[in-house]
Tab-separated table of C-alpha atoms in Angstrom:
chain	number	residue	atom	x	y	z
Q	923	MET	CA	-29.093	-13.085	-130.284
Q	924	SER	CA	-28.095	-14.758	-127.076
Q	925	THR	CA	-24.514	-14.856	-128.297
Q	926	ASN	CA	-24.481	-11.085	-128.748
Q	927	HIS	CA	-26.107	-10.724	-125.360
Q	928	ASP	CA	-23.467	-12.961	-123.769
Q	929	ALA	CA	-20.662	-10.990	-125.456
Q	930	ALA	CA	-22.152	-7.717	-124.202
Q	931	GLU	CA	-22.335	-9.124	-120.689
Q	932	VAL	CA	-18.702	-10.184	-120.836
Q	933	ILE	CA	-17.667	-6.696	-121.996
Q	934	LYS	CA	-19.788	-5.124	-119.260
Q	935	LYS	CA	-18.195	-7.296	-116.580
Q	936	ILE	CA	-14.704	-6.540	-117.882
Q	937	LEU	CA	-15.459	-2.804	-117.968
Q	938	SER	CA	-16.537	-2.947	-114.325
Q	939	LEU	CA	-13.102	-4.297	-113.426
Q	940	LEU	CA	-11.124	-1.633	-115.321
Q	941	PRO	CA	-10.043	1.680	-113.695
Q	942	GLY	CA	-12.815	3.598	-115.438
Q	943	VAL	CA	-10.673	6.661	-116.150
Q	944	ASP	CA	-10.377	7.203	-119.874
Q	945	CYS	CA	-6.747	7.882	-120.742
Q	946	GLY	CA	-7.454	9.323	-124.173
Q	947	GLY	CA	-5.352	6.780	-126.006
Q	948	PHE	CA	-2.141	7.692	-124.171
Q	949	GLY	CA	-2.122	4.619	-121.931
Q	950	GLY	CA	-0.435	1.317	-122.589
Q	951	CYS	CA	-3.579	-0.323	-123.957
Q	952	GLY	CA	-3.709	2.203	-126.790
Q	953	LYS	CA	-7.442	2.734	-126.447
Q	954	ALA	CA	-9.094	6.110	-125.879
Q	955	THR	CA	-11.616	4.835	-123.342
Q	956	CYS	CA	-11.967	1.972	-120.897
Q	957	ALA	CA	-15.062	0.885	-122.844
Q	958	GLU	CA	-12.969	0.445	-125.985
Q	959	CYS	CA	-10.340	-1.372	-123.937
Q	960	ALA	CA	-12.953	-3.748	-122.531
Q	961	GLU	CA	-14.134	-4.580	-126.054
Q	962	ALA	CA	-10.537	-5.173	-127.176
Q	963	ILE	CA	-9.865	-7.432	-124.182
Q	964	ALA	CA	-12.974	-9.480	-124.916
Q	965	SER	CA	-12.042	-9.773	-128.574
Q	966	ALA	CA	-8.378	-10.669	-128.046
Q	967	LYS	CA	-9.012	-12.576	-124.797
Q	968	ASP	CA	-6.014	-10.750	-123.344
Q	969	ALA	CA	-6.647	-10.452	-119.606
Q	970	ALA	CA	-3.555	-8.249	-119.030
Q	971	MET	CA	-4.138	-5.749	-121.851
Q	972	CYS	CA	-4.759	-2.899	-119.407
Q	973	PRO	CA	-1.409	-2.113	-117.706
Q	974	ALA	CA	-3.151	-0.190	-114.908
Q	975	VAL	CA	-4.673	-3.241	-113.216
Q	976	LYS	CA	-2.993	-5.495	-110.650
Q	977	GLN	CA	-2.676	-9.276	-110.653
Q	978	GLU	CA	-5.883	-9.824	-108.693
Q	979	THR	CA	-7.867	-7.939	-111.332
Q	980	VAL	CA	-6.132	-9.754	-114.177
Q	981	ASP	CA	-7.171	-13.022	-112.547
Q	982	GLU	CA	-10.790	-11.837	-112.372
Q	983	ILE	CA	-10.772	-10.723	-116.011
Q	984	ALA	CA	-9.317	-14.082	-117.054
Q	985	ALA	CA	-12.152	-15.819	-115.184
Q	986	VAL	CA	-14.714	-13.699	-117.038
Q	987	LEU	CA	-13.066	-14.585	-120.341
Q	988	GLY	CA	-12.832	-18.246	-119.415
Q	989	VAL	CA	-9.088	-18.378	-120.059
Q	990	GLU	CA	-6.023	-19.035	-117.940
Q	991	SER	CA	-4.654	-16.013	-116.122
Q	992	VAL	CA	-1.403	-14.340	-117.152
Q	993	PRO	CA	1.073	-12.134	-115.240
Q	994	ALA	CA	-0.030	-8.509	-114.814
Q	995	LYS	CA	2.156	-5.683	-116.121
Q	996	ASP	CA	3.224	-4.637	-112.623
Q	997	GLU	CA	5.081	-1.449	-113.491
Q	998	ILE	CA	5.337	2.166	-112.410
Q	999	ALA	CA	6.572	5.294	-114.135
Q	1000	PHE	CA	10.061	6.646	-113.527
Q	1001	ILE	CA	11.447	9.976	-114.730
Q	1002	ALA	CA	15.032	9.510	-115.840
Q	1003	CYS	CA	16.067	13.010	-114.788
Q	1004	SER	CA	16.647	14.449	-111.311
Q	1005	GLY	CA	18.105	17.798	-112.235
Q	1006	SER	CA	16.779	21.191	-113.240
Q	1007	ALA	CA	19.317	21.971	-115.950
Q	1008	ALA	CA	16.974	21.681	-118.951
Q	1009	GLY	CA	15.522	25.163	-118.490
Q	1010	LYS	CA	12.819	24.360	-115.909
Q	1011	ALA	CA	12.968	27.812	-114.315
Q	1012	ARG	CA	13.049	29.538	-117.707
Q	1013	PHE	CA	10.106	27.586	-119.113
Q	1014	ALA	CA	7.940	27.878	-115.990
Q	1015	GLY	CA	4.745	29.738	-116.833
Q	1016	THR	CA	5.878	30.546	-120.370
Q	1017	ALA	CA	5.221	27.280	-122.230
Q	1018	GLY	CA	1.833	25.652	-122.698
Q	1019	SER	CA	3.257	22.158	-123.009
Q	1020	CYS	CA	6.534	20.312	-122.752
Q	1021	ARG	CA	6.595	19.968	-126.520
Q	1022	GLU	CA	6.280	23.738	-126.955
Q	1023	ALA	CA	9.173	24.220	-124.547
Q	1024	VAL	CA	11.412	21.744	-126.365
Q	1025	GLU	CA	10.545	23.232	-129.751
Q	1026	ALA	CA	11.408	26.687	-128.417
Q	1027	GLY	CA	14.944	25.392	-127.939
Q	1028	PHE	CA	17.563	25.375	-125.225
Q	1029	VAL	CA	20.108	28.038	-124.412
Q	1030	ARG	CA	23.832	27.644	-123.823
Q	1031	GLY	CA	24.583	25.801	-120.601
Q	1032	GLU	CA	21.280	23.905	-120.441
Q	1033	CYS	CA	20.858	20.134	-120.686
Q	1034	LYS	CA	19.153	19.234	-123.948
Q	1035	SER	CA	18.071	15.808	-122.707
Q	1036	GLY	CA	16.421	16.588	-119.374
Q	1037	CYS	CA	12.963	17.311	-118.006
Q	1038	VAL	CA	11.695	20.783	-118.931
Q	1039	GLY	CA	9.212	20.678	-116.064
Q	1040	VAL	CA	6.125	22.113	-117.773
Q	1041	GLY	CA	4.057	19.135	-116.666
Q	1042	SER	CA	2.392	17.665	-119.752
Q	1043	CYS	CA	2.774	14.289	-118.075
Q	1044	MET	CA	0.774	15.561	-115.114
Q	1045	ASP	CA	-2.032	16.652	-117.427
Q	1046	VAL	CA	-2.588	13.121	-118.735
Q	1047	CYS	CA	-2.207	11.317	-115.394
Q	1048	LYS	CA	-5.715	10.260	-114.352
Q	1049	PHE	CA	-4.639	8.858	-111.003
Q	1050	ASP	CA	-3.227	12.015	-109.405
Q	1051	ALA	CA	0.139	10.276	-109.153
Q	1052	MET	CA	2.247	13.188	-110.395
Q	1053	LYS	CA	2.817	16.633	-108.945
Q	1054	LEU	CA	5.197	19.539	-109.305
Q	1055	GLU	CA	7.460	20.218	-106.321
Q	1056	PHE	CA	9.937	23.103	-106.564
Q	1057	GLY	CA	9.916	22.824	-110.336
Q	1058	LYS	CA	10.441	19.061	-110.300
Q	1059	VAL	CA	7.854	16.501	-111.402
Q	1060	VAL	CA	7.519	13.911	-108.642
Q	1061	ILE	CA	5.801	10.531	-108.993
Q	1062	ASP	CA	3.875	9.057	-106.078
Q	1063	LYS	CA	4.698	5.350	-106.281
Q	1064	GLU	CA	1.673	4.460	-104.177
Q	1065	LYS	CA	-0.739	6.167	-106.567
Q	1066	CYS	CA	0.954	5.269	-109.852
Q	1067	THR	CA	-0.883	2.382	-111.517
Q	1068	GLY	CA	1.581	1.934	-114.366
Q	1069	CYS	CA	-0.940	2.918	-117.033
Q	1070	GLY	CA	1.884	4.340	-119.146
Q	1071	ALA	CA	0.081	7.506	-120.265
Q	1072	CYS	CA	2.853	9.824	-119.050
Q	1073	ALA	CA	5.502	7.763	-120.857
Q	1074	ASN	CA	3.729	8.120	-124.212
Q	1075	ALA	CA	5.961	9.746	-126.821
Q	1076	ALA	CA	3.147	12.160	-127.653
Q	1077	VAL	CA	3.224	13.394	-124.046
Q	1078	CYS	CA	6.920	13.514	-123.148
Q	1079	PRO	CA	8.931	14.911	-126.082
Q	1080	GLN	CA	12.181	14.190	-124.247
Q	1081	TYR	CA	11.361	10.455	-123.961
Q	1082	ILE	CA	12.647	10.381	-120.390
Q	1083	ILE	CA	9.709	8.716	-118.626
Q	1084	ARG	CA	10.258	4.982	-118.470
Q	1085	MET	CA	8.056	2.171	-117.202
Q	1086	VAL	CA	10.001	0.084	-114.689
Q	1087	PRO	CA	9.070	-2.886	-112.480
Q	1088	ALA	CA	7.081	-1.815	-109.416
Q	1089	ASP	CA	9.499	-3.707	-107.186
Q	1090	ALA	CA	12.641	-2.127	-108.701
Q	1091	THR	CA	15.035	-0.658	-106.125
Q	1092	ASN	CA	17.783	0.873	-108.297
Q	1093	PHE	CA	17.216	3.811	-110.649
Q	1094	ILE	CA	19.476	5.976	-112.800
Q	1095	PRO	CA	17.837	9.424	-113.002
Q	1096	CYS	CA	19.639	10.788	-116.042
Q	1097	SER	CA	19.129	10.748	-119.797
Q	1098	SER	CA	21.975	13.033	-120.833
Q	1099	ALA	CA	23.375	12.381	-124.280
Q	1100	GLU	CA	26.302	14.760	-123.742
Q	1101	GLU	CA	29.674	13.189	-124.620
Q	1102	ASP	CA	31.922	15.553	-122.628
Q	1103	ASP	CA	31.865	14.656	-118.928
Q	1104	GLU	CA	33.213	18.101	-118.009
Q	1105	VAL	CA	30.178	19.684	-119.657
Q	1106	VAL	CA	27.878	17.310	-117.772
Q	1107	ARG	CA	29.463	18.221	-114.444
Q	1108	LYS	CA	29.115	21.934	-115.129
Q	1109	THR	CA	25.561	21.594	-116.417
Q	1110	CYS	CA	23.989	19.334	-113.804
Q	1111	GLY	CA	25.085	17.887	-110.481
Q	1112	PHE	CA	22.918	14.822	-111.102
Q	1113	GLY	CA	24.214	14.078	-114.597
Q	1114	CYS	CA	25.657	10.706	-115.583
Q	1115	ILE	CA	29.204	11.106	-116.945
Q	1116	ALA	CA	29.158	7.690	-118.656
Q	1117	CYS	CA	32.346	6.604	-116.875
Q	1118	GLY	CA	31.221	2.977	-117.087
Q	1119	GLU	CA	32.113	2.088	-113.489
Q	1120	CYS	CA	28.558	0.860	-112.835
Q	1121	GLU	CA	28.553	-1.195	-116.013
Q	1122	ARG	CA	31.844	-2.879	-115.110
Q	1123	ALA	CA	30.791	-3.450	-111.497
Q	1124	CYS	CA	27.407	-5.050	-112.162
Q	1125	PRO	CA	27.725	-8.811	-111.585
Q	1126	GLU	CA	24.596	-9.521	-113.625
Q	1127	GLY	CA	25.460	-7.445	-116.689
Q	1128	ALA	CA	22.317	-5.395	-116.049
Q	1129	VAL	CA	23.860	-1.950	-116.591
Q	1130	SER	CA	24.900	-0.584	-119.974
Q	1131	ILE	CA	26.077	2.776	-121.277
Q	1132	ILE	CA	23.607	3.794	-123.958
Q	1133	ASP	CA	23.776	7.161	-125.701
Q	1134	ASN	CA	26.295	8.454	-123.115
Q	1135	HIS	CA	24.334	7.566	-119.987
Q	1136	ALA	CA	23.851	4.434	-117.913
Q	1137	VAL	CA	20.691	2.372	-118.326
Q	1138	ILE	CA	19.489	-0.539	-116.190
Q	1139	ASP	CA	18.035	-3.690	-117.754
Q	1140	TYR	CA	15.486	-4.670	-115.116
Q	1141	ASP	CA	15.129	-8.172	-116.516
Q	1142	LYS	CA	18.678	-8.759	-115.241
Q	1143	CYS	CA	18.924	-6.406	-112.225
Q	1144	VAL	CA	18.805	-8.145	-108.841
Q	1145	GLY	CA	18.970	-4.980	-106.734
Q	1146	CYS	CA	22.495	-5.427	-105.354
Q	1147	VAL	CA	24.732	-2.577	-104.187
Q	1148	ALA	CA	27.417	-2.838	-106.873
Q	1149	CYS	CA	26.358	0.024	-109.174
Q	1150	THR	CA	25.463	2.237	-106.231
Q	1151	VAL	CA	28.873	1.856	-104.615
Q	1152	LYS	CA	30.883	2.291	-107.800
Q	1153	CYS	CA	28.976	5.251	-109.282
Q	1154	ARG	CA	31.482	8.121	-109.352
Q	1155	LYS	CA	28.777	10.774	-109.205
Q	1156	LYS	CA	26.656	8.871	-106.660
Q	1157	ILE	CA	23.510	9.667	-108.647
Q	1158	ILE	CA	22.111	6.133	-108.745
Q	1159	VAL	CA	18.973	6.086	-106.618
Q	1160	ASP	CA	19.011	3.052	-104.370
Q	1161	THR	CA	15.864	2.689	-102.275
Q	1162	MET	CA	17.311	-0.184	-100.237
Q	1163	HIS	CA	20.635	1.226	-99.097
Q	1164	ASP	CA	22.063	4.466	-97.700
Q	1165	LEU	CA	24.157	6.231	-100.354
Q	1166	THR	CA	26.023	8.177	-97.688
Q	1167	VAL	CA	27.370	4.919	-96.254
Q	1168	LEU	CA	27.957	2.832	-99.366
Q	1169	LYS	CA	31.127	4.388	-100.757
Q	1170	ASP	CA	34.736	3.401	-101.218
Q	1171	LYS	CA	36.319	6.858	-101.356
Q	1172	VAL	CA	35.700	10.307	-99.899
Q	1173	ALA	CA	37.109	13.766	-100.610
Q	1174	PHE	CA	40.080	15.233	-98.746
Q	1175	VAL	CA	41.359	18.827	-98.862
Q	1176	ARG	CA	45.166	19.035	-99.113
Q	1177	CYS	CA	45.366	22.219	-97.064
Q	1178	SER	CA	44.799	23.192	-93.443
Q	1179	GLY	CA	46.128	26.718	-93.788
Q	1180	GLY	CA	43.591	28.747	-91.831
Q	1181	ASN	CA	41.747	31.924	-92.729
Q	1182	ARG	CA	44.576	34.214	-93.855
Q	1183	ALA	CA	43.847	33.852	-97.564
Q	1184	SER	CA	40.070	33.790	-97.127
Q	1185	GLU	CA	40.001	37.037	-95.158
Q	1186	LYS	CA	42.365	38.788	-97.566
Q	1187	TYR	CA	40.262	37.929	-100.592
Q	1188	LYS	CA	37.075	39.002	-98.821
Q	1189	GLU	CA	38.672	42.370	-98.020
Q	1190	MET	CA	39.319	42.756	-101.737
Q	1191	GLY	CA	35.662	42.059	-102.541
Q	1192	ILE	CA	36.375	38.697	-104.162
Q	1193	GLN	CA	33.540	36.211	-103.733
Q	1194	THR	CA	34.542	33.108	-105.676
Q	1195	CYS	CA	37.548	30.803	-105.782
Q	1196	THR	CA	37.686	31.229	-109.556
Q	1197	GLU	CA	38.230	34.990	-109.157
Q	1198	ALA	CA	40.802	34.492	-106.412
Q	1199	ALA	CA	42.727	31.923	-108.456
Q	1200	LYS	CA	43.448	34.547	-111.126
Q	1201	LEU	CA	45.571	36.585	-108.689
Q	1202	ASN	CA	49.199	35.971	-107.718
Q	1203	PRO	CA	49.181	34.963	-104.016
Q	1204	LYS	CA	52.781	36.120	-103.542
Q	1205	ASP	CA	51.701	39.695	-104.172
Q	1206	TYR	CA	49.623	39.491	-100.993
Q	1207	GLY	CA	51.906	37.388	-98.798
Q	1208	LEU	CA	49.775	34.268	-99.204
Q	1209	CYS	CA	50.551	30.603	-99.840
Q	1210	THR	CA	50.766	29.873	-103.545
Q	1211	THR	CA	49.034	26.505	-103.284
Q	1212	GLY	CA	46.674	26.915	-100.336
Q	1213	CYS	CA	42.883	26.876	-100.120
Q	1214	LEU	CA	41.311	30.104	-101.360
Q	1215	GLY	CA	38.474	29.767	-98.865
Q	1216	GLN	CA	35.653	31.256	-100.946
Q	1217	GLY	CA	33.544	28.085	-100.958
Q	1218	THR	CA	33.218	27.105	-104.612
Q	1219	CYS	CA	33.500	23.472	-103.498
Q	1220	THR	CA	30.767	23.881	-100.872
Q	1221	GLY	CA	28.460	25.239	-103.558
Q	1222	VAL	CA	28.620	22.105	-105.706
Q	1223	CYS	CA	28.361	19.597	-102.837
Q	1224	ARG	CA	24.821	18.165	-102.825
Q	1225	TYR	CA	25.284	16.396	-99.517
Q	1226	GLY	CA	26.445	19.192	-97.224
Q	1227	ALA	CA	29.763	17.412	-96.734
Q	1228	LEU	CA	31.942	20.466	-97.342
Q	1229	THR	CA	32.130	23.550	-95.156
Q	1230	ILE	CA	34.534	26.442	-94.734
Q	1231	VAL	CA	36.103	26.179	-91.278
Q	1232	ASN	CA	38.519	28.895	-90.188
Q	1233	GLY	CA	38.902	29.979	-93.809
Q	1234	THR	CA	39.709	26.550	-95.232
Q	1235	ALA	CA	37.488	23.898	-96.818
Q	1236	LYS	CA	36.891	20.823	-94.659
Q	1237	VAL	CA	35.243	17.510	-95.571
Q	1238	ASP	CA	32.885	15.588	-93.304
Q	1239	PRO	CA	33.586	11.949	-94.335
Q	1240	ASP	CA	30.287	10.829	-92.799
Q	1241	LYS	CA	28.361	12.969	-95.279
Q	1242	CYS	CA	30.671	12.761	-98.289
Q	1243	VAL	CA	29.518	10.174	-100.834
Q	1244	GLY	CA	32.591	10.350	-103.058
Q	1245	CYS	CA	30.910	11.905	-106.098
Q	1246	LYS	CA	34.061	13.948	-106.983
Q	1247	ASP	CA	32.130	17.092	-107.980
Q	1248	CYS	CA	34.208	19.160	-105.547
Q	1249	THR	CA	37.470	17.917	-107.081
Q	1250	TYR	CA	36.410	19.402	-110.398
Q	1251	ALA	CA	35.124	22.630	-108.840
Q	1252	CYS	CA	38.363	23.503	-107.004
Q	1253	PRO	CA	40.436	25.746	-109.339
Q	1254	LYS	CA	43.620	24.849	-107.454
Q	1255	LYS	CA	42.980	21.077	-107.561
Q	1256	LEU	CA	43.483	20.789	-103.807
Q	1257	ILE	CA	40.726	18.243	-103.278
Q	1258	VAL	CA	41.580	14.601	-103.859
Q	1259	MET	CA	39.837	11.293	-103.277
Q	1260	VAL	CA	41.123	9.048	-100.496
Q	1261	PRO	CA	39.990	5.640	-99.209
Q	1262	TYR	CA	36.940	5.778	-96.954
Q	1263	LYS	CA	38.424	3.034	-94.802
Q	1264	GLY	CA	40.557	5.644	-93.027
Q	1265	THR	CA	44.234	6.513	-93.270
Q	1266	LYS	CA	46.787	9.199	-92.411
Q	1267	MET	CA	46.863	12.215	-94.725
Q	1268	VAL	CA	49.109	15.257	-95.207
Q	1269	PRO	CA	46.863	18.312	-95.726
Q	1270	CYS	CA	49.459	20.354	-97.591
Q	1271	SER	CA	50.550	20.636	-101.217
Q	1272	SER	CA	52.931	23.595	-100.992
Q	1273	GLU	CA	55.964	23.597	-103.286
Q	1274	ASP	CA	57.540	26.630	-101.608
Q	1275	ASP	CA	60.874	26.607	-99.771
Q	1276	TYR	CA	60.828	26.308	-96.004
Q	1277	GLU	CA	61.385	30.017	-95.340
Q	1278	ASP	CA	58.640	31.111	-97.731
Q	1279	LYS	CA	56.297	28.453	-96.421
Q	1280	ALA	CA	56.839	29.342	-92.787
Q	1281	ALA	CA	56.211	33.007	-93.539
Q	1282	VAL	CA	52.720	32.426	-94.911
Q	1283	CYS	CA	51.488	29.351	-93.013
Q	1284	ASP	CA	52.023	27.838	-89.586
Q	1285	SER	CA	50.397	24.494	-90.383
Q	1286	GLY	CA	52.104	23.464	-93.610
Q	1287	CYS	CA	54.501	20.585	-94.239
Q	1288	ILE	CA	58.139	21.794	-94.157
Q	1289	ALA	CA	59.479	18.668	-95.880
Q	1290	CYS	CA	61.805	17.790	-93.008
Q	1291	GLY	CA	61.579	14.115	-93.914
Q	1292	ASP	CA	61.112	12.786	-90.376
Q	1293	CYS	CA	57.841	11.047	-91.263
Q	1294	LYS	CA	59.337	9.440	-94.349
Q	1295	ALA	CA	62.467	8.270	-92.557
Q	1296	ASN	CA	60.498	6.637	-89.752
Q	1297	CYS	CA	57.605	5.035	-91.645
Q	1298	PRO	CA	58.021	1.249	-91.154
Q	1299	ASN	CA	56.094	0.458	-94.337
Q	1300	GLY	CA	57.646	2.930	-96.754
Q	1301	ALA	CA	54.226	4.506	-97.278
Q	1302	ILE	CA	55.502	8.105	-97.269
Q	1303	TYR	CA	57.369	9.838	-100.071
Q	1304	ALA	CA	58.297	13.400	-100.955
Q	1305	GLU	CA	56.486	15.181	-103.746
Q	1306	GLY	CA	58.232	18.480	-104.372
Q	1307	LYS	CA	58.484	20.221	-101.003
Q	1308	HIS	CA	55.841	18.271	-99.086
Q	1309	ALA	CA	55.187	14.733	-97.899
Q	1310	VAL	CA	52.590	12.411	-99.418
Q	1311	ILE	CA	51.196	9.259	-97.813
Q	1312	ASP	CA	50.234	6.343	-100.045
Q	1313	PRO	CA	46.905	5.118	-98.596
Q	1314	GLU	CA	47.310	1.721	-100.234
Q	1315	ILE	CA	50.438	1.045	-98.154
Q	1316	CYS	CA	49.639	2.981	-94.973
Q	1317	GLU	CA	48.650	0.732	-92.059
Q	1318	ASP	CA	47.609	3.513	-89.671
Q	1319	CYS	CA	50.430	2.815	-87.245
Q	1320	LYS	CA	50.554	6.499	-86.134
Q	1321	VAL	CA	54.381	6.673	-86.181
Q	1322	CYS	CA	54.321	9.527	-88.700
Q	1323	GLN	CA	51.968	11.558	-86.538
Q	1324	TYR	CA	54.255	11.049	-83.557
Q	1325	MET	CA	57.325	12.126	-85.528
Q	1326	CYS	CA	55.804	15.198	-87.226
Q	1327	ALA	CA	57.159	18.197	-85.311
Q	1328	ARG	CA	54.460	20.517	-86.632
Q	1329	GLY	CA	51.494	18.204	-86.079
Q	1330	VAL	CA	50.567	18.463	-89.751
Q	1331	ILE	CA	49.584	14.859	-90.418
Q	1332	LYS	CA	45.884	14.219	-89.907
Q	1333	GLU	CA	43.900	11.039	-89.532
Q	1334	GLN	CA	40.975	10.380	-91.849
Q	1335	VAL	CA	38.501	9.353	-89.174
Q	1336	VAL	CA	35.453	7.360	-90.288
Q	1337	PRO	CA	32.692	5.549	-88.422
Q	1338	GLU	CA	32.829	1.792	-87.990
Q	1339	TYR	CA	31.842	-0.198	-91.043
Q	1340	ILE	CA	28.347	-1.524	-91.283
Q	1341	PHE	CA	27.767	-4.927	-92.851
Q	1342	LEU	CA	26.878	-3.619	-96.301
Q	1343	GLN	CA	29.901	-1.329	-96.343
Q	1344	ARG	CA	32.266	-4.206	-95.573
Q	1345	GLU	CA	30.575	-6.425	-98.113
Q	1346	ALA	CA	30.668	-3.759	-100.815
Q	1347	LEU	CA	34.385	-3.133	-100.321
Q	1348	GLY	CA	35.194	-6.824	-100.054
Q	1349	LEU	CA	36.669	-6.390	-96.587
Q	1350	GLN	CA	37.418	-9.341	-94.349
Q	1351	GLU	CA	37.057	-9.423	-90.569
Q	1352	GLY	CA	39.805	-7.370	-88.959
Q	1353	GLU	CA	40.526	-5.215	-92.018
């Protein structure tokens, strides 16, 4: 009798240490109520069975059980999706649960692997750690206890909520299984294109491409900047470092042709670069290779790094993170990636003869060859009817700028390197 009484007392003491919010069997302990969990803990003498308690509580439970303490499951939930391409707006207010939304199916152009945003995970969260903001489920790290209820397969039919270490600093918010990177870019600005740069860059072998998206093995991750710097899309969330600083390349627009084309297309009622690109520029006295000025590139830039200035797209290297989305959006392929470290660039890609070029643009390269002939490092070469500077050879000596009669050559100005930037690029003092 006393034994039963002692066992009941142990269970009672354990129950008093548990959160006391019944998770309905969705949590990591697998029990419907905290009372059932307390009984299971007493029976199995597993002080860390409840994933929602911290180390201090695990220690107390171990003392009640009369066993040595074990490490607590110190985890939080993470949603491996940052976009809204899985039909969030379409499903809002029309589906009773995420499972209903997924079973209803996706339409052409939607991500089949992302968060549908109905909020079934929010319904099972007993700690008020999840909320819907502008159609996106957001997790409050301070409130999340790591119970695991939201990550239960019965709750999230997309299987995109993962339990990660509470002290993790790097996250990859994408679960796309799409094989075609062009489709990913068109579908979602935050989608992983499975390029593998992060996997190759990780010194610990902590990043792998699984089912066409990158996944971090937190048992190996040490929180360095390697994957963040090398990510082509710059989607890796790094809570320790500034993504707008940690980059090796930024975008550059190979045109500085002014607003002539932009104004002409606007007069014609054209609103997108894609529409403008279908026309023959020569019919309107415009440059055949210049910027169309309708801002398709600015629309895909998530960092506000691209603006239309005087009818031509311009890049702010301070804001650009080097994700390359704009290079894919430009129908004329005028945007290229150049080293962030700064160099001289020729913002022109015209293949027209001098007379034709001069007639439509007063800031284009006329292929006179003065810059090429005077470059002491042989960093300049002719490509068709315009000059190109090889940034790997250019030493920023400024001779080409001095020799250019039209003042075409521009300098890619960047702020001074911070320590992490230099370290990430492997730069030595003086470089």
